[in-house]
XYZ file of C-alpha atoms in Angstrom:
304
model
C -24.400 -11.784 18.891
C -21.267 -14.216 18.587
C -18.183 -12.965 17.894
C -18.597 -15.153 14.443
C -22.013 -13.787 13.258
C -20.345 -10.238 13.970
C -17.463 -11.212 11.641
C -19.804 -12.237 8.790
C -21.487 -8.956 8.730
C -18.354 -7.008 7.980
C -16.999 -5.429 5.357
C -13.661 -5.305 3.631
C -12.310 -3.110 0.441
C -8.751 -4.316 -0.786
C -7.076 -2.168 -3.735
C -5.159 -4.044 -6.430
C -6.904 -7.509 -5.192
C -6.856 -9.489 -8.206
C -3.030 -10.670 -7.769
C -0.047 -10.864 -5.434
C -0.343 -9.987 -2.227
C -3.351 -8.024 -2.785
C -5.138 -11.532 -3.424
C -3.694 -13.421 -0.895
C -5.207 -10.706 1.958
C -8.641 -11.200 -0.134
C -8.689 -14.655 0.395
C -7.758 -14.987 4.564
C -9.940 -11.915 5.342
C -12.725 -13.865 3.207
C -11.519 -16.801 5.016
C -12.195 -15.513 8.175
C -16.110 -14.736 7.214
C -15.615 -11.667 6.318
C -17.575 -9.976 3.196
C -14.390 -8.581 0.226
C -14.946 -6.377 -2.226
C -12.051 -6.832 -4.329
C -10.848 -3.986 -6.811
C -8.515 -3.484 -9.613
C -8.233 -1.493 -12.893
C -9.058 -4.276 -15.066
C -12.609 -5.848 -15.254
C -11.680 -8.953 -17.018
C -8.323 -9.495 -14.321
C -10.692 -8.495 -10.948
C -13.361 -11.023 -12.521
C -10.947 -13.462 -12.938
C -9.488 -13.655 -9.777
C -13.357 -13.441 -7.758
C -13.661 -16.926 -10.077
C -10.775 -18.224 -9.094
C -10.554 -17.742 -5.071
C -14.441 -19.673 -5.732
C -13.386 -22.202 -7.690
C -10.309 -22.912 -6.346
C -10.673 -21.641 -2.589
C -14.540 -22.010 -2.454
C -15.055 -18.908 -1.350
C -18.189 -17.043 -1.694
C -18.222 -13.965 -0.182
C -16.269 -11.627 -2.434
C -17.613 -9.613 -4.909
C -15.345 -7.329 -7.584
C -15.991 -3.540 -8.685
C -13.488 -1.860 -10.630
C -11.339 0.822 -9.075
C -8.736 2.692 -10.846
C -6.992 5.054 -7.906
C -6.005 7.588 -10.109
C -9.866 7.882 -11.761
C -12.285 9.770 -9.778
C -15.442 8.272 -11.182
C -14.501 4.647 -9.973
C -13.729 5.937 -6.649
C -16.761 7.397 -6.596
C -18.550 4.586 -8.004
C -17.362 2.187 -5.197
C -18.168 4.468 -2.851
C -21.791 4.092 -4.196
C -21.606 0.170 -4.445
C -20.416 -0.308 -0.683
C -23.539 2.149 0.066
C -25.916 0.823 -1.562
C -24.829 -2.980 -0.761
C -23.491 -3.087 2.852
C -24.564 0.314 3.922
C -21.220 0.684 5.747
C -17.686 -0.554 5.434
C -15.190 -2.472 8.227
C -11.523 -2.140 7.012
C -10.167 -0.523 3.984
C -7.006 -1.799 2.586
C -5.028 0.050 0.234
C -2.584 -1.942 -1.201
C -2.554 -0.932 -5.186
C 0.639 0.405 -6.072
C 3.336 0.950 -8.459
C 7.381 0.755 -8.816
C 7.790 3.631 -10.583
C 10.239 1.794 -13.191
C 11.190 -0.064 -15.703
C 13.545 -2.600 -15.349
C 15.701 -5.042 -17.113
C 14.361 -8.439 -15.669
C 17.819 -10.523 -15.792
C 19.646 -7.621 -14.532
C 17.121 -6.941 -11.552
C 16.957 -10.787 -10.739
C 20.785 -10.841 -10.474
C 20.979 -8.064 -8.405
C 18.449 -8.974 -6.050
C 20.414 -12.536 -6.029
C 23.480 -11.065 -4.882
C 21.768 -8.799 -2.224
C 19.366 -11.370 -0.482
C 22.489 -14.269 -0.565
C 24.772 -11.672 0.311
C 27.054 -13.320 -2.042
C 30.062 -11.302 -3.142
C 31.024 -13.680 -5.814
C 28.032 -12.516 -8.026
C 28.474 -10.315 -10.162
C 26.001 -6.834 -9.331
C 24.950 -5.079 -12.682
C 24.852 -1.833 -12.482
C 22.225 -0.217 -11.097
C 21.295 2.415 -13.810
C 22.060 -0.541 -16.481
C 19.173 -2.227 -14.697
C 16.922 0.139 -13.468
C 15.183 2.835 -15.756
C 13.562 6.020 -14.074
C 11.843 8.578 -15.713
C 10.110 11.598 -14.729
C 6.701 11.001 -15.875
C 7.012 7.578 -14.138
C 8.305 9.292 -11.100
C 4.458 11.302 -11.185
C 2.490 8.341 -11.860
C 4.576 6.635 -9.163
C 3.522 9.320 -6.370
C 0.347 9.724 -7.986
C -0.624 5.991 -7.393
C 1.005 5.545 -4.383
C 0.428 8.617 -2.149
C -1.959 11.074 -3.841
C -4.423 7.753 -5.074
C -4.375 6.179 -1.683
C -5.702 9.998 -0.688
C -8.240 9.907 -2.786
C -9.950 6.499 -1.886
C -9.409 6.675 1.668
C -11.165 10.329 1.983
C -13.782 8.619 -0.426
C -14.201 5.785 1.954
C -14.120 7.403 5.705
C -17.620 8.255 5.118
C -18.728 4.598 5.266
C -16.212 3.521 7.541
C -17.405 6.433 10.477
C -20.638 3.795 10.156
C -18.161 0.962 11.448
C -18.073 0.030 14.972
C -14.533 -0.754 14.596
C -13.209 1.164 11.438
C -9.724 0.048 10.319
C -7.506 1.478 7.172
C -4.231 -0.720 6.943
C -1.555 1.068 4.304
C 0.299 -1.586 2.941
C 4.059 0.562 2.893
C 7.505 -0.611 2.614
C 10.910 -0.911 4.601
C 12.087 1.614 2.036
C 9.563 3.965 3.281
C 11.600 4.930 6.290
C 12.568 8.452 6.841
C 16.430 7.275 7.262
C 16.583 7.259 3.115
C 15.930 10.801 3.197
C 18.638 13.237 3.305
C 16.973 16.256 1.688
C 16.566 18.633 5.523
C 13.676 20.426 4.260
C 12.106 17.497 3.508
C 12.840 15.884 6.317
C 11.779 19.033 8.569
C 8.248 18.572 6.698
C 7.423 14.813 7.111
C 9.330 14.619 10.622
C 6.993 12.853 13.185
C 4.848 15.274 15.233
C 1.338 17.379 16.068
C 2.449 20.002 13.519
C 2.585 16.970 10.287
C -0.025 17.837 8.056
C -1.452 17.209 4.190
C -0.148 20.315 3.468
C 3.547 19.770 4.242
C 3.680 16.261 2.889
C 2.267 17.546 -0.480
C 5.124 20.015 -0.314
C 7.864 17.617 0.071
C 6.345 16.069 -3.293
C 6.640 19.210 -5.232
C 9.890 19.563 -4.031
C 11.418 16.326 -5.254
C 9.318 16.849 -8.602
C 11.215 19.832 -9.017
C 14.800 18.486 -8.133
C 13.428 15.679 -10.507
C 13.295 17.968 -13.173
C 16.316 19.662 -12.828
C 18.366 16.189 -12.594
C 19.686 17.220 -8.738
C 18.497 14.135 -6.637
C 21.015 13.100 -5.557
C 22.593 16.601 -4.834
C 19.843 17.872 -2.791
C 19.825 15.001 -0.445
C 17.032 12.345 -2.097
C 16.900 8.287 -2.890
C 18.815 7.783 -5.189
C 17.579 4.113 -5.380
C 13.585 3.547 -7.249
C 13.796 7.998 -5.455
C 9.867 7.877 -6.093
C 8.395 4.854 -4.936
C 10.758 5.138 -1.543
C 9.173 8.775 -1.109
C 6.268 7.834 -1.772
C 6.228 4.991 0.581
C 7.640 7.511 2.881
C 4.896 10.069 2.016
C 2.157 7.096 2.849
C 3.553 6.868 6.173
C 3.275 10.628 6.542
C -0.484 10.150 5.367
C -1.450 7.364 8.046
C 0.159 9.336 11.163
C -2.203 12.328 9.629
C -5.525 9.792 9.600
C -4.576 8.149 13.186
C -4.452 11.613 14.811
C -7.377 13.331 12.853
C -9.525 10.158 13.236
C -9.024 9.050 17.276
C -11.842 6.376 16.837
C -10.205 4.099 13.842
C -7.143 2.185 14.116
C -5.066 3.324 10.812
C -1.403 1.731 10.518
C 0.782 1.253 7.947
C 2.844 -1.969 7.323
C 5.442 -3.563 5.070
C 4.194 -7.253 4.227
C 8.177 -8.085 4.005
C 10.451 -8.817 0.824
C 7.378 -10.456 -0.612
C 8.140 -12.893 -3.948
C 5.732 -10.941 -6.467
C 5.783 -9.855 -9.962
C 6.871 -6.073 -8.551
C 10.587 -7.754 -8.310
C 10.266 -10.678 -10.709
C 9.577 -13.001 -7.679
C 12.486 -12.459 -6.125
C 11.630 -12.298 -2.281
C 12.280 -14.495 0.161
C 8.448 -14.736 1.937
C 5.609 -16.015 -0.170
C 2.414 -14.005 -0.513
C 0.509 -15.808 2.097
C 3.152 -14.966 4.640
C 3.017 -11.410 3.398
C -0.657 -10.657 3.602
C -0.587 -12.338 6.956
C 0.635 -9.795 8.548
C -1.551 -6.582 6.626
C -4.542 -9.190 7.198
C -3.089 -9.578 11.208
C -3.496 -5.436 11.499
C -7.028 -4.954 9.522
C -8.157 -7.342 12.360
C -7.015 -5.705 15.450
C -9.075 -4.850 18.444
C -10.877 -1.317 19.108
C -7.790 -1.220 21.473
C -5.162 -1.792 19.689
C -2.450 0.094 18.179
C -2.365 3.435 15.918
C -0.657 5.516 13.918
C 1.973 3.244 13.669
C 4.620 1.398 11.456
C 5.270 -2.381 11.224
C 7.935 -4.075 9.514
C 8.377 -7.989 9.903
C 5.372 -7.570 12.438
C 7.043 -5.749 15.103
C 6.861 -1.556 15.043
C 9.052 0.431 13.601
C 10.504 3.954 14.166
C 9.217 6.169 11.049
């Protein structure tokens, strides 16, 4: 069997696929012959997009199914549709996830201005002016991002232990680096190691929810910039170590697509999506010997 034919008869699940970046890595692993499920939370949106990447793109080979990260019975439910219509699956990307905020848009996009033209002449808003954090936005937040991720994945390894060459690519962030944490419990519990596990990452989390609460974030050492999307970017990282050492046969890694223009920051990067999902798309498609358990930022590896 060609390398080719073997390529066609694998299988790909990408989380919030219907825009972004999320779409982008639909369309170049569909590109490259392989069969997509896409998934998001809204039917008509996840429809949408399968129409477009045919009509546009002229690509056939992805299908949608809903998946909502945080809903049990769709995660269960794709589970069931990858069964029952590939019998396995290849590479499982989770990319769905949330800021954690709400934000004022002219106040973000002048911000983000100043920072990525390093331009001292414009004028930064400040940052609680522009950036609006609450605590049941904080849960959803870690919810989506760490604790949903959790869910699918441990749904998914099932099918993927069918996979000659099983992949899970966590799409992360540069703010996901342990540097941003200050808090030295926390850091004693996610710090790299043989003795990281689910159990001590999940602690960190009820540890910030609790400083959350009790308005001491930035007293007890955490982000005090987006504090639960960066931990629970840093949380995800945490999470991937965990799979790469518990499952020696996959390659899991985690990577940050770059300061990506999307609607998460109002289209303010500096890369454009296709750049982005290059390099998540680059990782999904590694070789059985390639690298794992690690973290890649602008392509290269980075320390955690």
């Amino acid at each position: 069997m060609d390398s080719k034919t073997e390529t066609k008869l694998r299988c790909a699940v990408v989380t919030g696929g219907n825009k972004g970046i999320g779409f982008e890595i639909c369309r170049q692993l569909a590109s490259d012959g392989i069969s997509v499920v896409l998934t998001a939370r809204d039917i008509s949106r996840g429809l949408e997009a399968v129409e477009k990447l045919k009509n546009s793109f002229g690509i056939t080979n992805v299908v949608f199914h809903q998946l909502d990260v945080l809903n049990p019975t769709t995660i269960s439910s794709l589970a069931e549709f990858i069964q029952s219509n590939f019998g396995k699956l290849d590479i499982l990307v989770n990319n769905a996830g949330v800021s954690g905020m709400t934000s004022d848009a002219d106040g973000f996009m002048t911000m983000m201005q100043a920072i990525v033209k390093e331009d001292q002449n414009i004028e930064k808003p400040n940052l609680k002016q522009v950036i609006i954090e609450t605590y049941e936005s904080a849960v959803e937040c870690m919810q989506t991002n760490y604790y949903g991720v959790k869910s699918v994945t441990k749904a998914l390894i099932p099918l993927l232990q069918f996979s000659d060459s099983p992949r899970i690519v966590n799409v992360t962030s540069t703010g996901g680096s342990l540097k941003y944490i200050s808090n030295e419990k926390a850091l004693e519990l996610l710090s790299d190691g043989s003795g990281l596990t689910e159990e001590k990452v999940d602690e960190s989390v009820d540890m910030f929810y609790k400083d959350f609460k009790e308005d001491s974030l930035e007293t007890r050492g955490w982000p005090t910039y987006i504090p639960a999307y960066t931990l629970s970017k840093v949380c995800l990282n945490a999470y991937t170590r965990i799979l790469a050492r518990e499952l020696p046969t996959f390659r899991v890694n985690c990577v940050c697509p770059g300061w990506v223009k999307t609607e998460l920051n109002y289209n303010t990067g500096v890369y454009t999506t296709a750049e982005g999902a290059k390099r998540i798309v680059n990782l999904a498609l590694i070789p059985n010997d390639g690298p794992s358990g690690l973290y890649f930022t602008h392509g290269e590896v980075t320390p955690f």
